Structures are given as C-alpha cells and as structure tokens.
Tab-separated table of C-alpha atoms and ligand atoms in Angstrom:
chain	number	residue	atom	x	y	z
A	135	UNK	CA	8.501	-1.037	29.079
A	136	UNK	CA	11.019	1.604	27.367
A	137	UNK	CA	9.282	4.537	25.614
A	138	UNK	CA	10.013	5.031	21.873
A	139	UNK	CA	12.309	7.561	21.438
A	140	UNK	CA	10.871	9.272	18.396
A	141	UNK	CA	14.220	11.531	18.388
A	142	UNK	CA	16.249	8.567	17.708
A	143	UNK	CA	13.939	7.575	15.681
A	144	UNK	CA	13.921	10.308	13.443
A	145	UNK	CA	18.008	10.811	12.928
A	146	UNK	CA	17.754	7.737	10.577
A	147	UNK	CA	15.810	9.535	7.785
A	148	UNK	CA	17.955	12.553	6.905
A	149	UNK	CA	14.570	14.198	4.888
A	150	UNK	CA	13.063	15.084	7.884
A	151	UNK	CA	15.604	17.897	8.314
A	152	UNK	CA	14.789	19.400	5.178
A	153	UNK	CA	13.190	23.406	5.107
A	154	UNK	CA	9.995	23.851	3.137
A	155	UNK	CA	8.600	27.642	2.316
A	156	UNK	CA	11.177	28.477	5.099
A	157	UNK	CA	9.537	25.812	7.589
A	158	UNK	CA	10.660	22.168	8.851
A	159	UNK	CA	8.894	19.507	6.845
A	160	UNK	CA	6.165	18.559	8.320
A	161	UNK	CA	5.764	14.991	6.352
A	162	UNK	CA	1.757	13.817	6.666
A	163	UNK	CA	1.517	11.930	3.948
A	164	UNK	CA	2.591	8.537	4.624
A	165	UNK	CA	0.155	6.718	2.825
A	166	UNK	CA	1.154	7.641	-0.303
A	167	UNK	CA	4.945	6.842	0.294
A	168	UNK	CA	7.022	6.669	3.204
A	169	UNK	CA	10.589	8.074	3.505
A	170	UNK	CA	13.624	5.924	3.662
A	171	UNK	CA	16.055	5.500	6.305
A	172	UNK	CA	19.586	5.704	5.615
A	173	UNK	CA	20.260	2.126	6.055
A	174	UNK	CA	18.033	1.606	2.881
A	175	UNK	CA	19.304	4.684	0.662
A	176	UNK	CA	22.748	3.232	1.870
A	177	UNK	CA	22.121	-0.571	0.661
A	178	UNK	CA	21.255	0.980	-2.887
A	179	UNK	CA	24.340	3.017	-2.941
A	180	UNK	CA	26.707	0.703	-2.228
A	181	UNK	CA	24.913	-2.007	-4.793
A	182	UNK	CA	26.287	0.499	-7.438
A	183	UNK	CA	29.035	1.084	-5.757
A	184	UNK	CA	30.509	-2.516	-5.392
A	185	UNK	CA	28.013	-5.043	-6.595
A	186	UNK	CA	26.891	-3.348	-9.678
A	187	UNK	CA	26.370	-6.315	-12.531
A	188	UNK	CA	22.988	-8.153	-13.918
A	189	UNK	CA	21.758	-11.154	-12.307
A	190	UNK	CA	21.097	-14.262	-12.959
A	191	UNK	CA	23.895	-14.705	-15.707
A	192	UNK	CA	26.358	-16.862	-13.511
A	193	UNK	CA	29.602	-15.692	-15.935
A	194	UNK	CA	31.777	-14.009	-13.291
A	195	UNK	CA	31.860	-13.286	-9.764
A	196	UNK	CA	30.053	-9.705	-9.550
A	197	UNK	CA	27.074	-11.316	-10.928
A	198	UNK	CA	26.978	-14.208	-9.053
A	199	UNK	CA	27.391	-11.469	-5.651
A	200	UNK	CA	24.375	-9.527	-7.643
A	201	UNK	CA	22.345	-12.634	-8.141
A	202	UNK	CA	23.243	-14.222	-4.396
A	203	UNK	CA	22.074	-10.571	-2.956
A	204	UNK	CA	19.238	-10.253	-4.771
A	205	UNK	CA	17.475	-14.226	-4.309
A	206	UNK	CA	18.634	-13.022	-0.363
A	207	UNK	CA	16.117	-10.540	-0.831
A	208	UNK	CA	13.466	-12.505	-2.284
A	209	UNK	CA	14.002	-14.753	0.667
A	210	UNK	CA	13.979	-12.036	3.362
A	211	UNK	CA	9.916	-11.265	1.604
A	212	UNK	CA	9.472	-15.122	1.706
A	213	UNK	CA	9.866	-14.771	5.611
A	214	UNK	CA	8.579	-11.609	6.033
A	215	UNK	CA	5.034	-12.917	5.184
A	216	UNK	CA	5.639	-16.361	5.903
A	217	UNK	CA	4.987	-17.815	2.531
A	218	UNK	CA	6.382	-21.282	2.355
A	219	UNK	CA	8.468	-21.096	-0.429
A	220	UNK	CA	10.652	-18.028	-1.947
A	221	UNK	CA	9.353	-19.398	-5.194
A	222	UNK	CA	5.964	-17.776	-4.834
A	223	UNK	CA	7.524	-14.523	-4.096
A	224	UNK	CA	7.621	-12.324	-7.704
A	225	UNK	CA	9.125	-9.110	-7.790
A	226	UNK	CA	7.052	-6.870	-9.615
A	227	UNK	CA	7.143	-2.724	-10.220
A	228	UNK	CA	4.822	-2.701	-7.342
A	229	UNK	CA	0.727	-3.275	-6.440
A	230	UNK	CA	-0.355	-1.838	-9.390
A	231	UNK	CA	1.785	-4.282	-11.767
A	232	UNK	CA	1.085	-7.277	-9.326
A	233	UNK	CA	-2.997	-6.672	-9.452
A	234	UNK	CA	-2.313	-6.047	-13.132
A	235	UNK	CA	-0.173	-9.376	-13.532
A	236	UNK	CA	-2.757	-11.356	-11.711
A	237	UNK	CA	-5.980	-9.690	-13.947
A	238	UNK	CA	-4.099	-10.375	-17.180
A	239	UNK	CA	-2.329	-13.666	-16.659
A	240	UNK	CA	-5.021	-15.701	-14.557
A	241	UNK	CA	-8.074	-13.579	-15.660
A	242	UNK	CA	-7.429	-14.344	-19.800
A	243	UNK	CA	-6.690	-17.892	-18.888
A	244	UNK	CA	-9.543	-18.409	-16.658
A	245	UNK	CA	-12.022	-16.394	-16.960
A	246	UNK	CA	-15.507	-16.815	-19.262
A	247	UNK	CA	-18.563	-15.107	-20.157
A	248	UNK	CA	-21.162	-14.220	-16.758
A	249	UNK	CA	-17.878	-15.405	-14.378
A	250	UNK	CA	-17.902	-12.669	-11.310
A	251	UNK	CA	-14.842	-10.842	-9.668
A	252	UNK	CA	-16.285	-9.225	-6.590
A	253	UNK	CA	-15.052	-5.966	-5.420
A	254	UNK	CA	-15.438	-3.213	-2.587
A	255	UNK	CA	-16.389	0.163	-3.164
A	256	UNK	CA	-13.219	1.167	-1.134
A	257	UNK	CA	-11.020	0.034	-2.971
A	258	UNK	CA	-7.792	2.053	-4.720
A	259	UNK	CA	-8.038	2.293	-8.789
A	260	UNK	CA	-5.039	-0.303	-8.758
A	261	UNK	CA	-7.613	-2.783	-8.054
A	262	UNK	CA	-10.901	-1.954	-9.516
A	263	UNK	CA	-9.350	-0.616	-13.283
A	264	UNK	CA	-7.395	-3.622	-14.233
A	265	UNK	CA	-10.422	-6.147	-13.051
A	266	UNK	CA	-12.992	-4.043	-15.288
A	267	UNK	CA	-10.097	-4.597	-18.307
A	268	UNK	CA	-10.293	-8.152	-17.857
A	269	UNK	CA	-13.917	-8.252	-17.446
A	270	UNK	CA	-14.496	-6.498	-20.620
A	271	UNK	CA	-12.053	-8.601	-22.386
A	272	UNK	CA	-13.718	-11.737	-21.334
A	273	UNK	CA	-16.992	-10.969	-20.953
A	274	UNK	CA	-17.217	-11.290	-16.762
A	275	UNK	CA	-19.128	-8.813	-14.303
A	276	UNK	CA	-17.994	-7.024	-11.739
A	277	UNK	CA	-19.751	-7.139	-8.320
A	278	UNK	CA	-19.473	-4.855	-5.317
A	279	UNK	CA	-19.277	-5.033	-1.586
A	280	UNK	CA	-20.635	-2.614	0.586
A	281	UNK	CA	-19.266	-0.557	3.335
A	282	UNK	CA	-20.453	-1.245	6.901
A	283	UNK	CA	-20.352	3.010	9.074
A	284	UNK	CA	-16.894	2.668	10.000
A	285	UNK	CA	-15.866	1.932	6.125
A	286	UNK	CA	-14.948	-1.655	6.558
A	287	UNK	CA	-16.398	-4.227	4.167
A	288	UNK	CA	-19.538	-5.211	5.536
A	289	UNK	CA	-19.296	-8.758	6.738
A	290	UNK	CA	-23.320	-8.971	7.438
A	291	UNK	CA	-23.430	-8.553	3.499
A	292	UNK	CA	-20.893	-10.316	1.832
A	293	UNK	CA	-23.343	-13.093	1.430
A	294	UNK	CA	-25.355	-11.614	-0.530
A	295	UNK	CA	-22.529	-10.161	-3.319
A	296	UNK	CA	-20.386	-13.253	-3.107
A	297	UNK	CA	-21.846	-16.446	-4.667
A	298	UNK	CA	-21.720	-19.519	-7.106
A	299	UNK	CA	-20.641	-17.553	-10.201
A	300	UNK	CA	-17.924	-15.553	-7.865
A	301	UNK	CA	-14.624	-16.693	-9.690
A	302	UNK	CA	-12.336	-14.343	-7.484
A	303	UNK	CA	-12.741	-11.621	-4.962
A	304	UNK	CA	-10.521	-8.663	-4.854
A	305	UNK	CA	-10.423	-6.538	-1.707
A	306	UNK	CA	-8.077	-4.410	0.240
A	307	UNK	CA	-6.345	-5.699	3.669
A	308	UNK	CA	-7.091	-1.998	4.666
A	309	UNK	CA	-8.155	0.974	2.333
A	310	UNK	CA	-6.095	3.926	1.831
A	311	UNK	CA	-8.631	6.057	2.642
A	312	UNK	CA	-10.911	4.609	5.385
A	313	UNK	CA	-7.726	3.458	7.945
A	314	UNK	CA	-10.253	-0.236	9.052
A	315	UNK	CA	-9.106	-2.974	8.509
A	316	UNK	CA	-11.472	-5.094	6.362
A	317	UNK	CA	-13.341	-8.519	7.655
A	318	UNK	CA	-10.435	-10.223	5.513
A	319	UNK	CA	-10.478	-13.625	6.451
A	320	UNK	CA	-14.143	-14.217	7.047
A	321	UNK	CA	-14.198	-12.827	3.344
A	322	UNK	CA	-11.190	-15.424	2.307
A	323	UNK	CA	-13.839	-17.743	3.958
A	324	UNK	CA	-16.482	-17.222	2.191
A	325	UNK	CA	-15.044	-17.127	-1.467
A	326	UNK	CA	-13.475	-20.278	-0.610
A	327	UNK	CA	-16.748	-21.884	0.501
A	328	UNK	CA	-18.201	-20.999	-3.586
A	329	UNK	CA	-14.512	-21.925	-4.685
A	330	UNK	CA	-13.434	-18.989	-5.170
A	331	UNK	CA	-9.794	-17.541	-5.248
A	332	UNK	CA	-9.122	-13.908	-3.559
A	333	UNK	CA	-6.262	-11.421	-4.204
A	334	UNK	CA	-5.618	-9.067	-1.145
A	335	UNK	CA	-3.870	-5.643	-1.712
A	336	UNK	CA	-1.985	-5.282	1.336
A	337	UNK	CA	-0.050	-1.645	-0.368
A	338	UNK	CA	-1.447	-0.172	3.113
A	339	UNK	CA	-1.617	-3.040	5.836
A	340	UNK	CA	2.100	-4.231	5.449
A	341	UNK	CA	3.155	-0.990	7.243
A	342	UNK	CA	0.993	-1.877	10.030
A	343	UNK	CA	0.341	-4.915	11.019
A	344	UNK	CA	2.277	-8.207	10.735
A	345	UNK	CA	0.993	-10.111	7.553
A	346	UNK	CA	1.178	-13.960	7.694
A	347	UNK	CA	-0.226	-15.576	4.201
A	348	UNK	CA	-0.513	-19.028	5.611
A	349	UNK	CA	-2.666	-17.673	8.293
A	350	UNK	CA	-4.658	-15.399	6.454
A	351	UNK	CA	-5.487	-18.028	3.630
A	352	UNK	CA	-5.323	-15.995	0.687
A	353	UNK	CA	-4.242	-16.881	-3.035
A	354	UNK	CA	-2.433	-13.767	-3.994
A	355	UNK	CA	-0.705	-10.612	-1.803
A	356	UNK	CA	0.455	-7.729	-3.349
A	357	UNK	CA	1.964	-5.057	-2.008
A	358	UNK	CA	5.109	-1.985	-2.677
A	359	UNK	CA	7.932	-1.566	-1.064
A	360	UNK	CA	7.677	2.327	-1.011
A	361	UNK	CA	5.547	2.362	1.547
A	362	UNK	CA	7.379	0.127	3.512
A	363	UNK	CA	10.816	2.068	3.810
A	364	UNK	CA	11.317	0.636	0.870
A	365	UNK	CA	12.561	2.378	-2.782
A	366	UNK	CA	9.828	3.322	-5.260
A	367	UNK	CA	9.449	0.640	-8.280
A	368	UNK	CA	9.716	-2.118	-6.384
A	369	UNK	CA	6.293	-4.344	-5.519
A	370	UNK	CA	5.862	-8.134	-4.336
A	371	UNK	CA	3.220	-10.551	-5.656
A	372	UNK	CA	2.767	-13.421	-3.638
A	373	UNK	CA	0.697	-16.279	-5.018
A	374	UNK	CA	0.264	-19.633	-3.859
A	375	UNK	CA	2.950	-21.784	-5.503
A	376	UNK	CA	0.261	-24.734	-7.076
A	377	UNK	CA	-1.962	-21.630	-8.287
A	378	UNK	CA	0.590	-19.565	-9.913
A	379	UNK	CA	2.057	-23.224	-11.692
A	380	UNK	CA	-1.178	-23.377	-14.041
A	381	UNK	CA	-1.008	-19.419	-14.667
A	382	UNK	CA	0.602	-19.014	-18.241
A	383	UNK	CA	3.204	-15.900	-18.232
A	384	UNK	CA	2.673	-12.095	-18.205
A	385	UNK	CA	5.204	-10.560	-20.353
A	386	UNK	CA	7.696	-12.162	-22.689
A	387	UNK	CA	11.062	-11.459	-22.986
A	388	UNK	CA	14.790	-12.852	-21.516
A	389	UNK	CA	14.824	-13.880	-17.903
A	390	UNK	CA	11.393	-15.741	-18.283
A	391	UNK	CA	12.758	-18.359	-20.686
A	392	UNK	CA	13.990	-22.057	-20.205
A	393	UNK	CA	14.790	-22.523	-24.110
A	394	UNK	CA	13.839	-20.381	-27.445
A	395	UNK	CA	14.015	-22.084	-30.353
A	396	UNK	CA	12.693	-20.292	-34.009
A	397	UNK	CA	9.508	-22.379	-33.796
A	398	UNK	CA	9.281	-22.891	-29.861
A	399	UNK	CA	9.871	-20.983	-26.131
A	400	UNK	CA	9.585	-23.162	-23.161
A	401	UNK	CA	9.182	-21.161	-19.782
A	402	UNK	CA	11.416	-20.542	-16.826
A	403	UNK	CA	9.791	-22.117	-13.594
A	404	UNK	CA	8.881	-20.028	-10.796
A	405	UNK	CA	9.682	-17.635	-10.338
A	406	UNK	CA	11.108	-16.583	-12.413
A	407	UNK	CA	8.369	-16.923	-15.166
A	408	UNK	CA	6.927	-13.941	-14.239
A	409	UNK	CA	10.251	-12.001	-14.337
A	410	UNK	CA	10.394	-11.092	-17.965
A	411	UNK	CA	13.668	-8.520	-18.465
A	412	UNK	CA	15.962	-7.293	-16.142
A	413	UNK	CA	14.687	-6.300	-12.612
A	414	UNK	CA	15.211	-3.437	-10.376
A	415	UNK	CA	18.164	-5.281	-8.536
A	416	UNK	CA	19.707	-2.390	-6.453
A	417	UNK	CA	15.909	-1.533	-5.421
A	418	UNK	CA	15.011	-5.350	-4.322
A	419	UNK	CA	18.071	-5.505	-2.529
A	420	UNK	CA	17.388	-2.525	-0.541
A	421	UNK	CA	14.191	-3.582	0.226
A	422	UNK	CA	15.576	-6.295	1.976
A	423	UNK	CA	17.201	-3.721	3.776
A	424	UNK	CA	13.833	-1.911	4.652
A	425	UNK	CA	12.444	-4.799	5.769
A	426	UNK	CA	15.352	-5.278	8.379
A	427	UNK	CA	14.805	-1.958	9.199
A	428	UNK	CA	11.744	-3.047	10.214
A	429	UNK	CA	12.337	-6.030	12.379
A	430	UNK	CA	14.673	-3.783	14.410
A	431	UNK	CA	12.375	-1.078	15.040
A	432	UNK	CA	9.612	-3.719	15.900
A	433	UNK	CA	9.125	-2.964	19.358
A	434	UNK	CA	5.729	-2.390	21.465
A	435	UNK	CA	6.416	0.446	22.005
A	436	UNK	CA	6.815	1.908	18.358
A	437	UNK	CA	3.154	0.436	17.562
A	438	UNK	CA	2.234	1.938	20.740
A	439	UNK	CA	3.573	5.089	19.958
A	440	UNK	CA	1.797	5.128	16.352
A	441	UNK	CA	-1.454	4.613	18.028
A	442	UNK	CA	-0.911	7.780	20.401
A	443	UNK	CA	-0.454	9.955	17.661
A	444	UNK	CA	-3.561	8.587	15.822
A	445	UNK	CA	-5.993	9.286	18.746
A	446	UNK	CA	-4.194	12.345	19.577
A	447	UNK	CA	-4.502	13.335	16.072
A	448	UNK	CA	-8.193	12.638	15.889
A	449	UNK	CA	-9.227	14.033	19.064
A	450	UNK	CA	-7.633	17.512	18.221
A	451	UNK	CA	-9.267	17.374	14.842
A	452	UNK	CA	-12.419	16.291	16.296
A	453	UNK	CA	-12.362	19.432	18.533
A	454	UNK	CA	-12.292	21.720	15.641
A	455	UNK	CA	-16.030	22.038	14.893
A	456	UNK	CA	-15.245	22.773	10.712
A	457	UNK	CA	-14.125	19.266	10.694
A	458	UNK	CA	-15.801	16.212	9.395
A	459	UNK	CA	-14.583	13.010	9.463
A	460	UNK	CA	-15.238	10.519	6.328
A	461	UNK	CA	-16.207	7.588	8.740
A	462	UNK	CA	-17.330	7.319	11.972
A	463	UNK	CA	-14.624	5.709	14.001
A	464	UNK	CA	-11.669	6.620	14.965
A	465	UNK	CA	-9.130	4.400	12.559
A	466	UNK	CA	-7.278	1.601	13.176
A	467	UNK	CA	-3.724	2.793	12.080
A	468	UNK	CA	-2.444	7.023	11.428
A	469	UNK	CA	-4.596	7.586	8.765
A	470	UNK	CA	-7.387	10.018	9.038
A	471	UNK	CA	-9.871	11.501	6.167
A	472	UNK	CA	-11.425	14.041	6.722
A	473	UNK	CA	-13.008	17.661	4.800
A	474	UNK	CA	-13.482	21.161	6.811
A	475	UNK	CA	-16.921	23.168	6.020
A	476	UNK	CA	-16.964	25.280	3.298
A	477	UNK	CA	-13.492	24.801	2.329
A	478	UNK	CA	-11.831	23.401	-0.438
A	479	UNK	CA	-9.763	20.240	0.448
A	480	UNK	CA	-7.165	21.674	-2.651
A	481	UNK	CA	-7.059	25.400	-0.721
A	482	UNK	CA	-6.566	23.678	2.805
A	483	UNK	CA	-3.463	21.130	1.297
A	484	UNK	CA	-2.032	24.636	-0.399
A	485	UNK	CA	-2.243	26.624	2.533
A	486	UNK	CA	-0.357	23.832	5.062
A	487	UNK	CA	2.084	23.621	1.565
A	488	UNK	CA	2.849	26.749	2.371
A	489	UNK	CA	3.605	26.054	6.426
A	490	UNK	CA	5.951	23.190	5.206
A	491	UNK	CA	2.802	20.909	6.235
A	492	UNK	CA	2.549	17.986	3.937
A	493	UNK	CA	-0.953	16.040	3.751
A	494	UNK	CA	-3.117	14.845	0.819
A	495	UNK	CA	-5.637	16.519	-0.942
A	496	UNK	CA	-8.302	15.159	-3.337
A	497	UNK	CA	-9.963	11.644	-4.462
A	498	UNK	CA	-6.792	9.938	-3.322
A	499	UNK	CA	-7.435	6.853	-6.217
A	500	UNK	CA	-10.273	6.273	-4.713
A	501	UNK	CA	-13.062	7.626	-6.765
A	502	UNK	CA	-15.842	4.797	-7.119
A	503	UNK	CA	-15.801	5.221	-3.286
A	504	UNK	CA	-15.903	9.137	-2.950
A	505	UNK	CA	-18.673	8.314	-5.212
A	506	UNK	CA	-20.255	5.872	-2.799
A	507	UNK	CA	-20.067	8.258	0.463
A	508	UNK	CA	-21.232	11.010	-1.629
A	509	UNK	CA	-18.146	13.623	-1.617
A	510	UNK	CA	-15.941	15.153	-4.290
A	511	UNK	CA	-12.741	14.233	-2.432
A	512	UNK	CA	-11.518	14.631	1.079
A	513	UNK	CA	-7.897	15.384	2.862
A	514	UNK	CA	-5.942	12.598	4.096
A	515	UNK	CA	-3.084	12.598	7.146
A	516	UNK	CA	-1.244	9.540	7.276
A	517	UNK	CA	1.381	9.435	10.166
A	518	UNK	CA	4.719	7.371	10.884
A	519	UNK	CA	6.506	6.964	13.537
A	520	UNK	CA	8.937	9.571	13.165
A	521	UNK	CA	5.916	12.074	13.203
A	522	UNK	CA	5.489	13.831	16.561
A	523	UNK	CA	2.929	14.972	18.943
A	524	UNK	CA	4.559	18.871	18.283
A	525	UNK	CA	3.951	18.402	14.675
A	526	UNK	CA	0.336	17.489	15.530
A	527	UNK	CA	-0.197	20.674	17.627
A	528	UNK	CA	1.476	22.833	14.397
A	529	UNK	CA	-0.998	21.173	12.351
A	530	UNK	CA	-3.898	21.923	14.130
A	531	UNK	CA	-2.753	25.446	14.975
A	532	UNK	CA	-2.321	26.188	10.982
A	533	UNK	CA	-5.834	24.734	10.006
A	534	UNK	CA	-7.192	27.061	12.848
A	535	UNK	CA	-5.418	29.486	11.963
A	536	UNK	CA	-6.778	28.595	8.225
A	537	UNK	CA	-10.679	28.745	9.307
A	538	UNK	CA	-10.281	32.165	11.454
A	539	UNK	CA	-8.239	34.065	8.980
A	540	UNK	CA	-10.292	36.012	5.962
A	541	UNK	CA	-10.402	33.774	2.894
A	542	UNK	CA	-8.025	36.341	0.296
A	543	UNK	CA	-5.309	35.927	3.271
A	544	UNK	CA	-5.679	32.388	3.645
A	545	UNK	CA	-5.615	31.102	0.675
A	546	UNK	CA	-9.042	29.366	1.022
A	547	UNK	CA	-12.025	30.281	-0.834
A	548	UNK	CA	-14.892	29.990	2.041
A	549	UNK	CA	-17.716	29.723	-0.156
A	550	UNK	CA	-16.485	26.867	-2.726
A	551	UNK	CA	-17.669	23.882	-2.406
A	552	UNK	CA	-15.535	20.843	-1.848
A	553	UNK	CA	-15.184	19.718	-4.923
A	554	UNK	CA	-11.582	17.752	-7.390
B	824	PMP	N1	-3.669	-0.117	-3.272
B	824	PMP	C1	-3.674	0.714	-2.218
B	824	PMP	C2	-4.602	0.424	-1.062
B	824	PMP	C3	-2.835	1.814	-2.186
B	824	PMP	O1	-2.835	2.635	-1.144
B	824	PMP	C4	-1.976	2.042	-3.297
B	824	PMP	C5	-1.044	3.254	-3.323
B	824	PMP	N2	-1.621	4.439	-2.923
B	824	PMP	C6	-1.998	1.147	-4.355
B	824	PMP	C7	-2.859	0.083	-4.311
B	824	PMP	C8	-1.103	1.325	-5.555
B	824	PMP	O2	0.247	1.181	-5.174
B	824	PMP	P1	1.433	1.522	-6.192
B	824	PMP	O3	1.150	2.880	-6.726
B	824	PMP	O4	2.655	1.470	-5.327
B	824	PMP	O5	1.418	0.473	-7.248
C-alpha cells in the first residue's frame, strides 16, 4: 500500500504556512473547526465571481446556474450519507440550528406534559440547551445516560434511562471531548423498541468515519460543514422524509411558501419548508466541494495515517508523568483530553499560544459533563491529517519545557488549581 504523503497533503491548505509569535502554526485544534483546502476557498470564490445570483427564482440564467449548483450540492450530502432522497437533506446554519430546528419544530408539535427526551452527560451544549427549552415549554423531563470508563454511553445502562415515556433520545455519534464512539445503534435500537425517535449529532463523527443513515437507523443527523473542510455557517439536518412530512415549519418567511394569501400561507414541500429566507448559497456549494475533497483523499492510508498520530500522540503524552488523561483509553479518532498537575489548562493553552501551538483550553461546551467527571475543564488536541509526527515532538517538547521551567517564566501558575 502507498504511504500518505502528509507533504502533499498539506500544500492544499495554504494556512498551514502561516507564522504565529514568530513560529509555524502548529494547528491542534481540529475539533473545533478544520481548515479549508484551496479547492473549497476556490469553489466560494468563483460562486461570486461568476455565479453570483439568488436561487430558486428561475427568472434568468445566473439563477437558474445558482439554483442548479446549489440542489447539486444538496445532492452530493444526499449521497454522502446515503439518505434516500435529497429531499430530507435541509441546509441549516449548522448543528446547533439543526438540533434547534428539530427541538422547536417536532418538540412544540409533539411533545406533552411527563413525555422524556433522554440525553448523555457527554454531550455538547448544542444538544442538551435547546432540549431543556423545549422541555420547559412543554412540560417534558429530561433524562440522562451514563458514561461507561472509556466515556462512551454505557450500553449495560441504557435500559434503565430509556423507557415507555422516552419520546426521543438525543446523543452524540462521538463526543467532542471523550474521542469514543458511542453504542449508537444498539441505542437507535432500543428507543425504537419503546417507539421512540433519536436525533444523532454527528458535528464530530462525519470527519471520521463514513456515516450511512439507512444503516445506522436514525430519524434525524445533524452535522456542520466546518468541520468537514467545509465553510463556517453551513450545517445539514437530515430527517427521515415521512417524519419530517408531519413536522409543521421552523421559521417563516419567503422560500418556505407555496402560496400567501392576506388570510392564508400554504407551505413549500420538502425541503424546502424548512428553508425560510435566503441561504448561504456560495457556502453550500463549496461544501459540496469539501465533500469531494474528501472522497479523493479517502484512501487507507490517510485513516491509517490519522490513527498513527493519535497513538503517537498519546503515548508521548502518556510518558509525561504531569499528564492525566480524562478517560481511560486511548481514543478512537485524534482527539485527546487531557489536564497536567497543578497547572492551569488556560496557562498551558497561553504558553503553546505563544510557541505558535494551537490546542483548546477550557469546558469545551461541554459543561454538564466536566461536571459529571468531576473537573473544571481540561485541554483538548484534535489532529488532521495534515498534522505531523514533528509537530507532535514540538508539542511535547514545549509542555516539557512548560512543567521544568519556573512558573513567572512560563507563564503557568504551579499552584492554581485547574479551574474555567
Ligand atoms: N455537537 C458537537 C459534538 C460539537 O463538537 C459541536 C461543535 N463543537 C457542536 C455540536 C456544535 O456545532 P456548531 O457550532 O457548528 O453548530
């Protein structure tokens, strides 16, 4: 098999090249967006530059290219997750708006008093704030899974959380802090076995792991784009097409409309129902781009590749003895939490900062569950596959170099404790 030539690799996002404090970016923080090849800053520009005009209003040719272009993208989704129809693919602002879309739209409709939306204790504030909206609105409860050692849901237990009154359970495909993935379809399983529908944020899996809908079962998958190559304020909500038929719309406005009348509106069908306003058309369109970015780049070896640099990554943080590591196992995808002794995770992000080294610092929208494992916050490194083993070593040689140095030099005050 050819090796992955992370050089190559790494000309097509022009970023990388960038000087920070005087030192090449060192970008660690995947997780919370990834950078964009040219191909898909390129597909944006040249949407302005030739293609500019709204969609959907058939009037003259540059709109009909816009709309053509931009259904092409909602189609290049539709097989990217193997949906079965492009009409249960709604572009959204991204996982926050498509959890939010789902919580106000179904949840007011179908929703009552003592109903249950079951939750995990890992999940991201995305999905756990817009659920306890809905449940205050109507009157439901909000019950929670718990974690198994490694982080994951814990299937052994989801028996006992999910039940008759369960109307919908929420979960992440993987957590953005925790790097598992979660039990998900023995959890689709059995919500479906009480009748129950489940919504799956997949903001972190889609990077990682080839996400089939059909297979997996589910009734809605969100996700964004930005951290999938993609631009920033684009998202996806998929939702099963009979499902999202009976769900009333979300927002009101042009776009969403079949007829308006003084007295009377009659909605759009999907999916445009959901698409109140004008969308981010240059941003959809260059997602399509990201996602054929993707399918290029979808070798073995690139996955292999990602998975060297996450045990590489661990094992040299695991030989620094300040280190300690969130959950027990080493993670399933470049994404490792962790918090040194007696330093504080804000000090250690400002101190790589300051080395060009980008990682994450804090509760990382995660708090119920920094709650649940009984810290303040942690730091996060999230790697891609243009990161490099080299860039791993200058990591670890700064956070040495962090711990051995007095605290007024480094930066880090020794004797605070790890707290937001
Ligand atoms: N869920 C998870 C698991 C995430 O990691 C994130 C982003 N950090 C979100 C939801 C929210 O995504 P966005 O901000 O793109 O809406």
């Amino acid at each position: 098999m050819k090796t992955f030539d992370v050089e190559a690799f790494r000309k097509h996002f022009p970023i990388l090249t960038q000087q920070i404090e005087q030192h090449n970016l060192v970008y660690f923080d995947n997780a919370a967006t990834m950078q964009k090849p040219l191909s898909v800053i390129e597909a944006e520009r040249q949407f302005y530059l030739t293609t500019n005009a709204n969609v959907h209003r058939g009037a003259h040719t540059l709109s009909s290219m816009a709309t053509s272009l931009f259904e092409l993208a909602r189609v290049k989704v539709q097989k990217f997750i193997n949906a079965s129809s492009a009409k249960e693919i709604i572009w959204t602002k991204g996982t926050t708006e498509s959890i939010n879309l789902i919580a106000q739209a179904w949840g007011s409709e179908f929703l009552s008093p003592g109903d249950e939306i079951v939750l995990s204790y890992a999940e991201h504030h995305a999905n756990i704030v817009p659920w306890q909206a809905i449940a205050k609105q109507k009157g439901a409860k909000i019950k929670w899974l718990v974690l198994d050692e490694a982080g994951r849901i814990d299937r052994a237990k989801l028996t006992q959380v999910i039940g008759n009154k369960t109307k919908i359970v929420c979960c992440s495909h993987l957590s953005n802090v925790v790097g598992k993935f979660n039990p998900v379809e023995y959890l689709i399983k059995c919500a479906k076995e009480v009748g129950a529908l489940t919504l799956v944020d997949g903001a972190q899996a889609v990077a990682h792991t080839q996400v089939d809908v059909q297979k997996l079962g589910c009734d809605f998958y969100v996700f964004s784009a930005h951290k999938l190559y993609g631009p920033t304020g684009v998202g996806v909500l998929y939702g099963r097409q009979s499902l999202l038929e009976q769900v009333s719309p979300y927002q009101f406005g042009g776009e969403m409309i079949k007829t308006v009348s003084v007295n009377e509106t009659t909605y759009n069908e999907l999916p445009f129902k959901f698409e109140a306003g004008t969308p981010n058309i240059a941003g959809c369109i260059a997602f399509a781009q990201a996602i054929e970015f993707v399918s290029q780049h979808q070798q073995k070896s690139l996955y292999q590749y990602k998975q060297q640099l996450t045990r590489y990554c661990y094992q040299q943080l695991a030989a620094i003895s300040a280190v300690r590591f969130v959950v027990k196992e080493i993670p399933d995808i470049p994404l490792i939490s962790f918090y040194l002794d007696n330093a504080h995770q804000q000090d250690v992000a400002a101190a790589l900062d300051a080395k060009g080294i980008a990682i994450r610092a804090g509760h990382h929208c995660a708090m119920p569950l920094m709650s649940y494992l009984d810290l303040s916050g942690c730091l996060r490194i999230s790697l891609s596959a243009y990161n490099t083993i080299a860039e791993i070593d200058y990591l670890i040689d700064c956070l040495k170099m962090l711990m051995t140095e007095p605290a007024e030099q480094s930066n880090i005050a020794s004797n605070s404790a790890p707290e937001e």
